[in-house]
Amino acid sequence: MRVLIQLRPSPDLVAAVADPGRSATTADVADGLPGVTLDPSFTPVAVPRPVPSPGGDPLSLNQPLDFSLAAEDASVLVRGEISDDEPATRVALLPTLRPDVVGVFADPVIESNLTCGGDAPVGDWHDVERLLGTSALRAEGLDGSGVALAVLDTGINAAHVARHLGRGVNLDAERSWNPAGVAGRPGEFEVDHGTMCAFDTLIAAPQASLIDIPVLLSSRTGGSALDGLLSDAVAAFAHLRTVLEAQPAESRSLVISNSWGSFSPRWDFPPGHPGNYSDNAAHPFNLVVASLDRAGADVLFAAGNCGRECKDGRCAYPDRPIGGANSHPRVLSIGGVDTEGERVGYSSQGPGRLTARKPDLCAYTHFSGSKAFGEGEPDSGTSAACPVAAGLVAAIRTQWPAARLSPSQLRSLLRRTADDRSDVGYDFDYGYGVVDPAGVIAALRRRAKRVA
Amino acid sequence: MVLVTVRLPPGATLADAMERLGLSEEDVDTGYGLVLIDPDQGLYGLRVTEEAGHRTGPPFSDPRIEPYGPG
């Protein structure tokens, strides 16, 4: 996290900072604060000391005050960044290690122009193709050929996807699956959220074979239109286990894209209850996710649309909205950036509920793509970012089945090669950064040489 | 309805699970059936009434899930 650090250096340094005719740099004032990456581009700022009237309370700011910039009174602010992993520890330890540190304060982003729900598209899917370097992926033979890519959502309308992509779509009807009670044929569902997700997977992996699983069309007691129940997702994952195990071990590849989650703790048992889902790795769905990972599947989940700046109206977790499988240690949890690389304001921030370091990565969203919601409406939400990332994973799997690169190794590779959006590694806005296919290709080339 | 889990040998059926847990057809979502959660552990899941879940327990939540978009 970005921080402002208040220091009280020697009076001559304070005087140099306070004097507009002189110059003092961050290095002059605070070189080498342990655990802090200082921003040398920030010119230190002198902070006046509040001085109560004679006889006033020296500890209160709620009284008439004067402010002194005298060298013996004033302090100095510098700017830096500390790891999101340890803000509390670092803030507590800094003053003990460096007595000149008198305070550490948050330095929040104050821009107000983040993309939010309802905003117009930022770029289109050809921009996403360019950002994903799809021509370079194809030059490496990474186009999703032979890779099974399951979209668990509201069902796919393959004709709509093909029309808007301007190319054919491989729909694997045989391995598609409906929850009990859901009518409809694979690839022939109404154009909706699932069609958007399918379109977005094919940006990076145009030759992948789509497995259509309309898990959000549950008709069970407790569900409603365009909602599902987690039990249907348990059954869907059990089906996908059979799909995976039917593949030859040496060429197994199955990518599972999930742009859904549970918005409200009211729908769950309370945290601490042994049957709770959102905070409990022992819930059957979280177990089946771990089981699929162990069997060789790549599982991706959207991080959710509960970002602080413009959260979805359904968000009901007061904090830590990335819960359940969306924060599972064996999945890639995907946040969203627009095509200019800025986090969209609704993309959920970590820490996650099952695993603190969530989201893992960001991928592109809020672009003009599938037109599933009408002309001029973007493919949006972390719902779009997740399948964009799933398409990249499917592209990689073309040449790198799970036997060559395990799901765990692939997650590490994506995290390690991500375009870090902070100065000190992981952060709860972007995770390890934005997916970087060029970095992935370079790393895979090195790996291929090593194992040759 | 809630989810419950049960350990059974490979190839188990819903009838096997109901017998092991002492459940009747009124207790169980037979349309959902018996779902293999983790073959390595022999762990299966089934969907039952809340009352049956508390009886055979522990009951696991079966929350609604919704799409994460459009944003």
Short mmCIF file of C-alpha atoms in Angstrom, two decimals:
data_model
loop_
_atom_site.label_atom_id
_atom_site.label_comp_id
_atom_site.label_asym_id
_atom_site.label_seq_id
_atom_site.Cartn_x
_atom_site.Cartn_y
_atom_site.Cartn_z
CA MET A 1 0.00 0.00 0.00
CA ARG A 2 1.04 3.54 -0.68
CA VAL A 3 1.93 5.53 2.42
CA LEU A 4 2.99 8.96 3.56
CA ILE A 5 5.70 8.86 6.21
CA GLN A 6 6.07 11.73 8.65
CA LEU A 7 9.62 12.24 9.87
CA ARG A 8 11.32 14.60 12.24
CA PRO A 9 14.87 14.87 10.92
CA SER A 10 17.52 17.31 12.18
CA PRO A 11 16.41 20.97 12.34
CA ASP A 12 18.75 21.95 9.51
CA LEU A 13 17.07 19.41 7.21
CA VAL A 14 13.63 20.59 8.26
CA ALA A 15 14.74 24.13 7.49
CA ALA A 16 16.01 23.04 4.06
CA VAL A 17 12.69 21.38 3.24
CA ALA A 18 10.64 24.32 4.49
CA ASP A 19 12.69 26.90 2.59
CA PRO A 20 11.37 27.25 -1.00
CA GLY A 21 14.74 28.66 -2.00
CA ARG A 22 16.59 25.48 -1.06
CA SER A 23 16.17 21.91 -2.19
CA ALA A 24 16.14 18.70 -0.17
CA THR A 25 15.40 15.30 -1.63
CA THR A 26 13.72 12.23 -0.20
CA ALA A 27 17.15 10.60 0.03
CA ASP A 28 18.43 13.54 2.09
CA VAL A 29 15.56 13.20 4.54
CA ALA A 30 14.88 9.49 4.77
CA ASP A 31 17.36 7.33 2.94
CA GLY A 32 16.88 3.65 3.70
CA LEU A 33 13.72 3.24 5.74
CA PRO A 34 13.52 -0.53 6.32
CA GLY A 35 10.71 -2.24 4.38
CA VAL A 36 9.70 0.94 2.59
CA THR A 37 10.23 1.63 -1.08
CA LEU A 38 10.60 5.38 -1.05
CA ASP A 39 9.45 7.46 -4.00
CA PRO A 40 12.44 9.62 -5.00
CA SER A 41 10.27 11.64 -7.39
CA PHE A 42 8.29 13.09 -4.49
CA THR A 43 9.72 16.33 -3.13
CA PRO A 44 9.56 16.25 0.69
CA VAL A 45 6.94 18.54 2.17
CA ALA A 46 7.27 20.40 5.44
CA VAL A 47 4.32 19.91 7.82
CA PRO A 48 3.71 22.65 10.36
CA ARG A 49 3.31 21.74 14.00
CA PRO A 50 -0.02 22.64 15.62
CA VAL A 51 0.66 24.88 18.60
CA PRO A 52 -2.07 25.47 21.20
CA SER A 53 -2.56 28.87 22.78
CA PRO A 54 -0.70 29.36 26.08
CA GLY A 55 -2.34 27.14 28.69
CA GLY A 56 -4.05 25.01 26.02
CA ASP A 57 -4.16 21.22 25.88
CA PRO A 58 -1.00 20.03 24.09
CA LEU A 59 -2.75 16.82 22.95
CA SER A 60 -5.95 18.21 21.45
CA LEU A 61 -6.63 19.42 17.93
CA ASN A 62 -10.12 20.61 18.96
CA GLN A 63 -9.13 24.07 20.17
CA PRO A 64 -7.74 27.28 18.70
CA LEU A 65 -4.31 26.49 17.20
CA ASP A 66 -1.40 28.22 15.60
CA PHE A 67 0.89 26.40 13.20
CA SER A 68 4.66 26.61 13.34
CA LEU A 69 7.05 25.87 10.50
CA ALA A 70 10.06 26.64 12.69
CA ALA A 71 12.87 24.12 12.19
CA GLU A 72 12.58 22.81 15.73
CA ASP A 73 8.79 22.39 15.45
CA ALA A 74 7.95 21.22 11.94
CA SER A 75 8.14 17.72 10.50
CA VAL A 76 8.60 16.40 6.96
CA LEU A 77 6.49 14.12 4.76
CA VAL A 78 7.94 11.68 2.25
CA ARG A 79 6.08 9.19 0.07
CA GLY A 80 6.62 5.47 -0.39
CA GLU A 81 5.11 2.03 -0.53
CA ILE A 82 5.02 -0.92 1.85
CA SER A 83 3.94 -4.45 1.06
CA ASP A 84 0.23 -5.16 1.39
CA ASP A 85 1.20 -8.25 3.37
CA GLU A 86 2.44 -6.42 6.41
CA PRO A 87 1.07 -2.92 6.82
CA ALA A 88 0.17 -3.31 10.50
CA THR A 89 3.53 -4.85 11.47
CA ARG A 90 5.53 -2.41 9.41
CA VAL A 91 3.67 0.62 10.69
CA ALA A 92 4.20 -0.58 14.28
CA LEU A 93 7.89 -1.42 13.82
CA LEU A 94 9.08 1.58 11.84
CA PRO A 95 9.09 4.07 14.73
CA THR A 96 10.98 1.58 16.92
CA LEU A 97 13.66 1.07 14.26
CA ARG A 98 13.84 4.70 13.26
CA PRO A 99 13.07 7.19 16.04
CA ASP A 100 12.79 10.00 13.49
CA VAL A 101 9.62 8.37 12.12
CA VAL A 102 6.69 9.98 13.89
CA GLY A 103 3.82 8.70 11.80
CA VAL A 104 2.81 6.50 8.84
CA PHE A 105 -0.38 7.39 7.00
CA ALA A 106 -2.34 5.94 4.08
CA ASP A 107 -1.85 7.66 0.73
CA PRO A 108 -5.03 6.60 -1.07
CA VAL A 109 -5.62 7.05 -4.76
CA ILE A 110 -7.79 10.13 -5.14
CA GLU A 111 -8.54 9.98 -8.85
CA SER A 112 -12.26 9.72 -9.49
CA ASN A 113 -12.30 8.57 -13.08
CA LEU A 114 -12.14 4.80 -12.65
CA THR A 115 -14.39 2.87 -15.00
CA CYS A 116 -17.61 1.87 -13.25
CA GLY A 117 -20.72 -0.14 -14.11
CA GLY A 118 -22.89 1.82 -16.53
CA ASP A 119 -19.90 3.55 -18.13
CA ALA A 120 -19.42 3.24 -21.88
CA PRO A 121 -17.04 0.58 -23.22
CA VAL A 122 -13.32 1.31 -23.02
CA GLY A 123 -11.97 -0.02 -26.30
CA ASP A 124 -13.14 -3.15 -28.04
CA TRP A 125 -12.23 -6.80 -28.22
CA HIS A 126 -9.67 -6.21 -30.95
CA ASP A 127 -7.83 -4.05 -28.40
CA VAL A 128 -7.98 -7.04 -26.06
CA GLU A 129 -6.59 -9.24 -28.86
CA ARG A 130 -3.72 -6.79 -29.24
CA LEU A 131 -3.10 -6.56 -25.49
CA LEU A 132 -3.13 -10.34 -25.24
CA GLY A 133 -0.67 -10.57 -28.13
CA THR A 134 -2.81 -13.15 -29.87
CA SER A 135 -0.70 -13.07 -33.03
CA ALA A 136 2.38 -13.96 -30.96
CA LEU A 137 0.42 -16.70 -29.19
CA ARG A 138 -0.64 -18.15 -32.52
CA ALA A 139 2.92 -17.95 -33.84
CA GLU A 140 3.84 -20.22 -30.92
CA GLY A 141 1.00 -22.60 -31.83
CA LEU A 142 -1.01 -21.48 -28.82
CA ASP A 143 -4.60 -21.09 -30.04
CA GLY A 144 -6.53 -23.51 -27.81
CA SER A 145 -6.69 -26.35 -30.35
CA GLY A 146 -7.71 -29.56 -28.62
CA VAL A 147 -8.21 -27.85 -25.28
CA ALA A 148 -11.50 -28.31 -23.42
CA LEU A 149 -12.78 -25.04 -22.01
CA ALA A 150 -15.82 -25.25 -19.76
CA VAL A 151 -17.99 -22.18 -19.25
CA LEU A 152 -20.18 -22.57 -16.16
CA ASP A 153 -22.81 -19.89 -16.53
CA THR A 154 -26.25 -19.22 -18.04
CA GLY A 155 -25.61 -21.28 -21.17
CA ILE A 156 -24.07 -20.36 -24.49
CA ASN A 157 -25.62 -19.18 -27.72
CA ALA A 158 -22.96 -20.38 -30.15
CA ALA A 159 -24.54 -18.75 -33.20
CA HIS A 160 -24.40 -15.33 -31.53
CA VAL A 161 -20.78 -15.87 -30.49
CA ALA A 162 -19.76 -16.96 -34.00
CA ARG A 163 -21.58 -14.03 -35.62
CA HIS A 164 -19.92 -11.43 -33.45
CA LEU A 165 -16.49 -13.07 -33.55
CA GLY A 166 -16.73 -13.45 -37.33
CA ARG A 167 -15.43 -17.01 -37.19
CA GLY A 168 -16.56 -20.51 -36.36
CA VAL A 169 -16.94 -21.80 -32.81
CA ASN A 170 -16.03 -25.29 -31.60
CA LEU A 171 -18.83 -26.37 -29.31
CA ASP A 172 -18.36 -29.71 -27.60
CA ALA A 173 -21.98 -30.82 -27.20
CA GLU A 174 -21.03 -34.33 -26.16
CA ARG A 175 -19.15 -33.23 -23.05
CA SER A 176 -21.56 -30.40 -22.21
CA TRP A 177 -23.91 -30.97 -19.28
CA ASN A 178 -27.13 -29.56 -17.83
CA PRO A 179 -28.06 -29.62 -14.15
CA ALA A 180 -31.12 -31.80 -13.52
CA GLY A 181 -34.27 -29.93 -14.45
CA VAL A 182 -32.58 -27.49 -16.84
CA ALA A 183 -33.90 -27.81 -20.36
CA GLY A 184 -32.06 -26.65 -23.44
CA ARG A 185 -29.40 -27.92 -25.82
CA PRO A 186 -25.72 -27.04 -25.61
CA GLY A 187 -24.92 -23.89 -27.57
CA GLU A 188 -28.59 -23.02 -28.06
CA PHE A 189 -29.41 -21.08 -24.92
CA GLU A 190 -30.75 -17.53 -24.91
CA VAL A 191 -28.14 -14.84 -25.42
CA ASP A 192 -27.14 -13.69 -21.95
CA HIS A 193 -24.26 -13.63 -19.51
CA GLY A 194 -22.95 -17.08 -20.50
CA THR A 195 -22.77 -16.07 -24.16
CA MET A 196 -20.68 -13.05 -23.19
CA CYS A 197 -18.32 -15.29 -21.20
CA ALA A 198 -17.99 -17.79 -24.06
CA PHE A 199 -17.17 -14.99 -26.51
CA ASP A 200 -14.50 -13.63 -24.17
CA THR A 201 -12.77 -17.01 -23.75
CA LEU A 202 -12.31 -17.26 -27.51
CA ILE A 203 -10.40 -13.99 -27.86
CA ALA A 204 -7.15 -15.70 -26.85
CA ALA A 205 -8.13 -19.30 -27.61
CA PRO A 206 -10.20 -19.26 -30.82
CA GLN A 207 -9.79 -22.99 -31.40
CA ALA A 208 -10.69 -24.17 -27.90
CA SER A 209 -13.59 -26.60 -27.53
CA LEU A 210 -16.35 -25.02 -25.47
CA ILE A 211 -18.13 -27.17 -22.91
CA ASP A 212 -21.47 -25.55 -22.13
CA ILE A 213 -22.65 -25.93 -18.53
CA PRO A 214 -25.66 -23.71 -17.71
CA VAL A 215 -25.22 -24.02 -13.98
CA LEU A 216 -26.89 -20.66 -13.27
CA LEU A 217 -30.21 -21.81 -14.76
CA SER A 218 -31.04 -23.94 -11.75
CA SER A 219 -34.66 -24.86 -11.32
CA ARG A 220 -34.19 -26.40 -7.88
CA THR A 221 -36.00 -25.18 -4.82
CA GLY A 222 -34.13 -22.13 -3.62
CA GLY A 223 -32.96 -20.94 -7.00
CA SER A 224 -34.49 -18.34 -9.30
CA ALA A 225 -34.15 -17.10 -12.87
CA LEU A 226 -30.49 -16.54 -13.73
CA ASP A 227 -29.37 -17.65 -10.29
CA GLY A 228 -28.19 -21.09 -9.44
CA LEU A 229 -27.42 -23.05 -6.38
CA LEU A 230 -23.99 -24.09 -5.27
CA SER A 231 -25.13 -27.72 -5.24
CA ASP A 232 -25.48 -27.52 -9.03
CA ALA A 233 -21.90 -26.30 -9.25
CA VAL A 234 -20.82 -29.27 -7.09
CA ALA A 235 -22.54 -31.60 -9.55
CA ALA A 236 -21.09 -29.74 -12.55
CA PHE A 237 -17.56 -30.09 -11.19
CA ALA A 238 -18.18 -33.79 -10.57
CA HIS A 239 -19.17 -34.09 -14.24
CA LEU A 240 -16.02 -32.24 -15.28
CA ARG A 241 -13.97 -34.69 -13.23
CA THR A 242 -15.27 -37.48 -15.50
CA VAL A 243 -14.48 -35.34 -18.56
CA LEU A 244 -10.92 -34.89 -17.36
CA GLU A 245 -10.35 -38.51 -16.43
CA ALA A 246 -11.61 -39.66 -19.83
CA GLN A 247 -8.67 -37.84 -21.45
CA PRO A 248 -5.32 -39.58 -21.93
CA ALA A 249 -3.14 -38.68 -18.93
CA GLU A 250 -0.32 -37.32 -21.08
CA SER A 251 -2.53 -34.78 -22.89
CA ARG A 252 -5.04 -33.80 -20.21
CA SER A 253 -6.20 -30.22 -20.37
CA LEU A 254 -9.39 -28.74 -19.02
CA VAL A 255 -9.90 -25.06 -18.25
CA ILE A 256 -12.93 -24.09 -16.16
CA SER A 257 -14.18 -20.50 -16.28
CA ASN A 258 -16.48 -19.34 -13.47
CA SER A 259 -17.86 -15.79 -13.55
CA TRP A 260 -20.18 -16.11 -10.60
CA GLY A 261 -20.26 -16.20 -6.84
CA SER A 262 -22.37 -15.70 -3.78
CA PHE A 263 -23.08 -12.06 -2.97
CA SER A 264 -24.67 -12.28 0.43
CA PRO A 265 -23.75 -13.80 3.79
CA ARG A 266 -27.52 -14.13 4.36
CA TRP A 267 -27.52 -17.00 1.86
CA ASP A 268 -24.78 -18.84 3.74
CA PHE A 269 -24.35 -20.32 7.21
CA PRO A 270 -22.49 -17.90 9.48
CA PRO A 271 -18.65 -17.89 9.58
CA GLY A 272 -17.53 -20.40 12.17
CA HIS A 273 -20.47 -22.75 11.46
CA PRO A 274 -18.99 -26.06 10.25
CA GLY A 275 -21.25 -25.98 7.19
CA ASN A 276 -20.39 -22.44 6.11
CA TYR A 277 -19.24 -22.00 2.50
CA SER A 278 -17.60 -18.60 2.12
CA ASP A 279 -14.98 -19.03 4.87
CA ASN A 280 -14.65 -22.80 5.01
CA ALA A 281 -12.21 -24.84 2.92
CA ALA A 282 -14.02 -28.02 4.07
CA HIS A 283 -17.29 -27.12 2.30
CA PRO A 284 -18.05 -29.78 -0.36
CA PHE A 285 -17.73 -27.28 -3.20
CA ASN A 286 -14.33 -26.13 -1.99
CA LEU A 287 -13.31 -29.80 -1.71
CA VAL A 288 -14.44 -30.58 -5.26
CA VAL A 289 -12.46 -27.56 -6.52
CA ALA A 290 -9.33 -28.90 -4.83
CA SER A 291 -10.03 -32.34 -6.25
CA LEU A 292 -10.28 -30.99 -9.83
CA ASP A 293 -7.04 -29.09 -9.41
CA ARG A 294 -5.30 -32.23 -8.19
CA ALA A 295 -6.64 -34.12 -11.22
CA GLY A 296 -5.14 -31.53 -13.60
CA ALA A 297 -7.82 -28.93 -14.30
CA ASP A 298 -7.22 -25.18 -14.36
CA VAL A 299 -9.94 -23.48 -12.36
CA LEU A 300 -10.51 -19.73 -12.72
CA PHE A 301 -12.98 -17.61 -10.80
CA ALA A 302 -13.96 -13.97 -11.16
CA ALA A 303 -12.91 -11.98 -8.10
CA GLY A 304 -16.29 -10.24 -7.97
CA ASN A 305 -17.75 -6.80 -8.52
CA CYS A 306 -17.55 -5.41 -5.00
CA GLY A 307 -14.68 -2.96 -5.50
CA ARG A 308 -14.78 -0.07 -3.07
CA GLU A 309 -15.14 2.68 -5.66
CA CYS A 310 -18.35 1.48 -7.35
CA LYS A 311 -19.55 -1.83 -6.06
CA ASP A 312 -22.47 -3.80 -7.45
CA GLY A 313 -25.67 -3.07 -5.54
CA ARG A 314 -25.98 -6.75 -4.55
CA CYS A 315 -22.70 -6.75 -2.57
CA ALA A 316 -23.61 -7.58 1.01
CA TYR A 317 -20.28 -8.43 2.63
CA PRO A 318 -19.22 -5.36 4.60
CA ASP A 319 -15.58 -6.25 3.96
CA ARG A 320 -13.52 -9.02 2.35
CA PRO A 321 -16.02 -9.74 -0.43
CA ILE A 322 -13.88 -12.38 -2.22
CA GLY A 323 -15.13 -15.54 -0.52
CA GLY A 324 -15.57 -19.25 -1.07
CA ALA A 325 -14.10 -20.76 -4.22
CA ASN A 326 -13.51 -17.27 -5.62
CA SER A 327 -10.74 -17.07 -3.00
CA HIS A 328 -9.68 -20.74 -3.06
CA PRO A 329 -5.91 -21.36 -2.90
CA ARG A 330 -6.09 -23.73 -5.90
CA VAL A 331 -7.85 -21.30 -8.27
CA LEU A 332 -6.83 -18.22 -10.16
CA SER A 333 -8.98 -15.38 -8.90
CA ILE A 334 -9.27 -12.74 -11.61
CA GLY A 335 -9.79 -9.02 -11.11
CA GLY A 336 -10.56 -6.59 -13.90
CA VAL A 337 -8.69 -3.81 -15.70
CA ASP A 338 -9.92 -1.77 -18.64
CA THR A 339 -8.05 -1.73 -21.94
CA GLU A 340 -5.97 1.17 -20.64
CA GLY A 341 -4.66 -1.05 -17.87
CA GLU A 342 -6.51 0.68 -15.01
CA ARG A 343 -8.38 -1.38 -12.47
CA VAL A 344 -12.12 -0.97 -12.99
CA GLY A 345 -13.69 0.53 -9.89
CA TYR A 346 -16.00 -2.42 -9.27
CA SER A 347 -13.28 -5.10 -9.26
CA SER A 348 -13.19 -6.62 -5.77
CA GLN A 349 -10.14 -6.01 -3.63
CA GLY A 350 -8.50 -8.52 -1.33
CA PRO A 351 -7.72 -9.95 1.08
CA GLY A 352 -9.78 -13.00 0.22
CA ARG A 353 -11.68 -15.04 2.78
CA LEU A 354 -10.11 -18.48 2.13
CA THR A 355 -6.75 -17.14 0.97
CA ALA A 356 -5.50 -13.68 1.80
CA ARG A 357 -3.62 -13.07 -1.47
CA LYS A 358 -6.66 -12.60 -3.71
CA PRO A 359 -7.17 -11.56 -6.43
CA ASP A 360 -4.26 -13.35 -8.09
CA LEU A 361 -4.22 -11.44 -11.35
CA CYS A 362 -6.13 -8.96 -13.45
CA ALA A 363 -7.34 -9.36 -17.01
CA TYR A 364 -9.23 -7.09 -19.39
CA THR A 365 -12.89 -6.18 -19.10
CA HIS A 366 -15.38 -3.41 -19.92
CA PHE A 367 -14.71 -3.53 -23.67
CA SER A 368 -17.08 -3.72 -26.61
CA GLY A 369 -17.17 -7.40 -27.51
CA SER A 370 -19.96 -9.93 -27.57
CA LYS A 371 -22.87 -7.40 -27.66
CA ALA A 372 -24.69 -9.98 -25.54
CA PHE A 373 -26.40 -7.13 -23.67
CA GLY A 374 -27.03 -5.03 -26.77
CA GLU A 375 -25.25 -2.70 -29.12
CA GLY A 376 -23.09 -0.24 -27.22
CA GLU A 377 -23.09 -2.32 -24.03
CA PRO A 378 -19.67 -3.53 -22.88
CA ASP A 379 -18.61 -6.99 -21.84
CA SER A 380 -18.11 -5.98 -18.26
CA GLY A 381 -17.62 -7.06 -14.69
CA THR A 382 -14.92 -9.39 -13.49
CA SER A 383 -17.34 -11.71 -15.30
CA ALA A 384 -15.61 -10.71 -18.54
CA ALA A 385 -12.09 -10.55 -17.09
CA CYS A 386 -12.27 -14.17 -15.90
CA PRO A 387 -13.00 -15.77 -19.30
CA VAL A 388 -10.45 -13.49 -20.97
CA ALA A 389 -7.86 -14.98 -18.61
CA ALA A 390 -9.32 -18.47 -19.05
CA GLY A 391 -8.80 -18.09 -22.81
CA LEU A 392 -5.15 -17.26 -22.22
CA VAL A 393 -4.78 -20.35 -20.01
CA ALA A 394 -6.45 -22.47 -22.71
CA ALA A 395 -4.07 -21.04 -25.31
CA ILE A 396 -1.10 -22.06 -23.14
CA ARG A 397 -2.55 -25.54 -22.67
CA THR A 398 -2.45 -26.11 -26.46
CA GLN A 399 1.20 -27.06 -26.14
CA TRP A 400 1.47 -27.47 -22.39
CA PRO A 401 -0.96 -30.06 -21.01
CA ALA A 402 -1.15 -30.64 -17.28
CA ALA A 403 1.38 -33.47 -17.54
CA ARG A 404 3.99 -30.95 -18.75
CA LEU A 405 2.91 -28.01 -16.62
CA SER A 406 0.73 -28.70 -13.60
CA PRO A 407 -2.09 -26.29 -12.70
CA SER A 408 -0.04 -25.14 -9.74
CA GLN A 409 3.02 -24.49 -11.93
CA LEU A 410 0.88 -22.64 -14.45
CA ARG A 411 -0.56 -20.42 -11.70
CA SER A 412 2.95 -19.63 -10.50
CA LEU A 413 4.06 -18.82 -14.03
CA LEU A 414 1.15 -16.44 -14.60
CA ARG A 415 1.75 -14.70 -11.28
CA ARG A 416 5.49 -14.44 -11.83
CA THR A 417 5.18 -13.01 -15.33
CA ALA A 418 2.29 -10.62 -14.58
CA ASP A 419 2.78 -6.94 -15.26
CA ASP A 420 3.15 -5.69 -11.68
CA ARG A 421 1.12 -2.54 -11.14
CA SER A 422 2.77 -1.55 -7.86
CA ASP A 423 6.37 -0.99 -6.89
CA VAL A 424 6.71 -3.75 -4.34
CA GLY A 425 5.01 -6.83 -5.72
CA TYR A 426 1.65 -8.12 -4.64
CA ASP A 427 -1.18 -5.72 -3.83
CA PHE A 428 -4.88 -6.22 -3.11
CA ASP A 429 -6.07 -4.10 -6.04
CA TYR A 430 -4.23 -5.82 -8.92
CA GLY A 431 -2.90 -8.98 -7.26
CA TYR A 432 0.42 -9.88 -8.87
CA GLY A 433 -0.49 -7.67 -11.80
CA VAL A 434 -2.08 -7.77 -15.24
CA VAL A 435 -1.66 -10.94 -17.30
CA ASP A 436 1.31 -10.59 -19.62
CA PRO A 437 1.29 -13.14 -22.46
CA ALA A 438 4.65 -11.95 -23.79
CA GLY A 439 6.21 -12.76 -20.42
CA VAL A 440 4.43 -16.10 -20.42
CA ILE A 441 5.77 -16.99 -23.86
CA ALA A 442 9.32 -16.07 -22.87
CA ALA A 443 9.07 -18.15 -19.68
CA LEU A 444 7.65 -21.14 -21.57
CA ARG A 445 10.48 -20.95 -24.10
CA ARG A 446 13.01 -21.02 -21.27
CA ARG A 447 11.19 -23.92 -19.65
CA ALA A 448 11.07 -25.85 -22.93
CA LYS A 449 14.84 -25.43 -23.32
CA ARG A 450 15.48 -26.57 -19.76
CA VAL A 451 13.45 -29.75 -20.07
CA ALA A 452 14.58 -30.58 -23.63
CA MET B 1 -32.26 -27.90 1.45
CA VAL B 2 -28.65 -28.41 2.51
CA LEU B 3 -25.72 -30.52 1.40
CA VAL B 4 -24.32 -33.42 3.41
CA THR B 5 -21.34 -35.63 2.68
CA VAL B 6 -20.74 -39.33 3.21
CA ARG B 7 -17.78 -41.66 2.67
CA LEU B 8 -18.62 -44.70 0.56
CA PRO B 9 -16.78 -47.28 -1.55
CA PRO B 10 -16.23 -46.63 -5.28
CA GLY B 11 -19.35 -47.06 -7.41
CA ALA B 12 -21.75 -46.28 -4.55
CA THR B 13 -25.35 -45.40 -5.36
CA LEU B 14 -27.83 -42.98 -3.83
CA ALA B 15 -29.55 -45.97 -2.20
CA ASP B 16 -26.24 -46.90 -0.55
CA ALA B 17 -25.88 -43.36 0.79
CA MET B 18 -29.45 -43.24 2.06
CA GLU B 19 -29.02 -46.56 3.82
CA ARG B 20 -25.71 -45.47 5.40
CA LEU B 21 -27.25 -42.20 6.64
CA GLY B 22 -30.63 -43.61 7.57
CA LEU B 23 -32.54 -41.37 5.17
CA SER B 24 -35.87 -41.85 3.45
CA GLU B 25 -36.89 -40.58 0.00
CA GLU B 26 -38.76 -37.69 1.67
CA ASP B 27 -35.47 -36.54 3.16
CA VAL B 28 -33.52 -36.46 -0.08
CA ASP B 29 -33.48 -34.51 -3.36
CA THR B 30 -33.46 -37.62 -5.50
CA GLY B 31 -33.29 -35.51 -8.66
CA TYR B 32 -29.92 -34.25 -7.50
CA GLY B 33 -28.77 -37.75 -6.69
CA LEU B 34 -25.39 -38.77 -5.32
CA VAL B 35 -22.43 -36.70 -6.47
CA LEU B 36 -18.80 -37.80 -6.27
CA ILE B 37 -16.89 -34.97 -4.63
CA ASP B 38 -13.46 -36.49 -4.18
CA PRO B 39 -12.77 -39.97 -5.55
CA ASP B 40 -9.42 -40.15 -3.76
CA GLN B 41 -11.20 -39.78 -0.42
CA GLY B 42 -14.33 -41.76 -1.40
CA LEU B 43 -16.33 -38.65 -0.53
CA TYR B 44 -19.83 -38.16 -1.93
CA GLY B 45 -22.41 -35.41 -1.53
CA LEU B 46 -26.19 -35.36 -1.54
CA ARG B 47 -28.90 -32.75 -1.07
CA VAL B 48 -31.28 -33.25 1.82
CA THR B 49 -33.88 -31.35 3.84
CA GLU B 50 -32.58 -29.10 6.61
CA GLU B 51 -34.05 -31.40 9.21
CA ALA B 52 -32.32 -34.44 7.71
CA GLY B 53 -29.11 -32.43 7.42
CA HIS B 54 -29.12 -31.68 11.13
CA ARG B 55 -29.89 -35.32 11.86
CA THR B 56 -27.08 -36.74 9.72
CA GLY B 57 -24.84 -33.64 9.72
CA PRO B 58 -22.94 -31.60 9.63
CA PRO B 59 -25.15 -29.80 7.12
CA PHE B 60 -23.32 -27.64 4.56
CA SER B 61 -24.89 -24.52 3.11
CA ASP B 62 -26.24 -24.50 -0.43
CA PRO B 63 -26.25 -20.78 -1.13
CA ARG B 64 -27.57 -19.06 -4.21
CA ILE B 65 -24.95 -18.12 -6.78
CA GLU B 66 -25.25 -15.26 -9.25
CA PRO B 67 -23.33 -13.99 -12.27
CA TYR B 68 -20.64 -11.36 -11.64
CA GLY B 69 -21.73 -9.01 -14.36
CA PRO B 70 -22.40 -6.86 -16.09
CA GLY B 71 -20.40 -4.56 -13.87
#
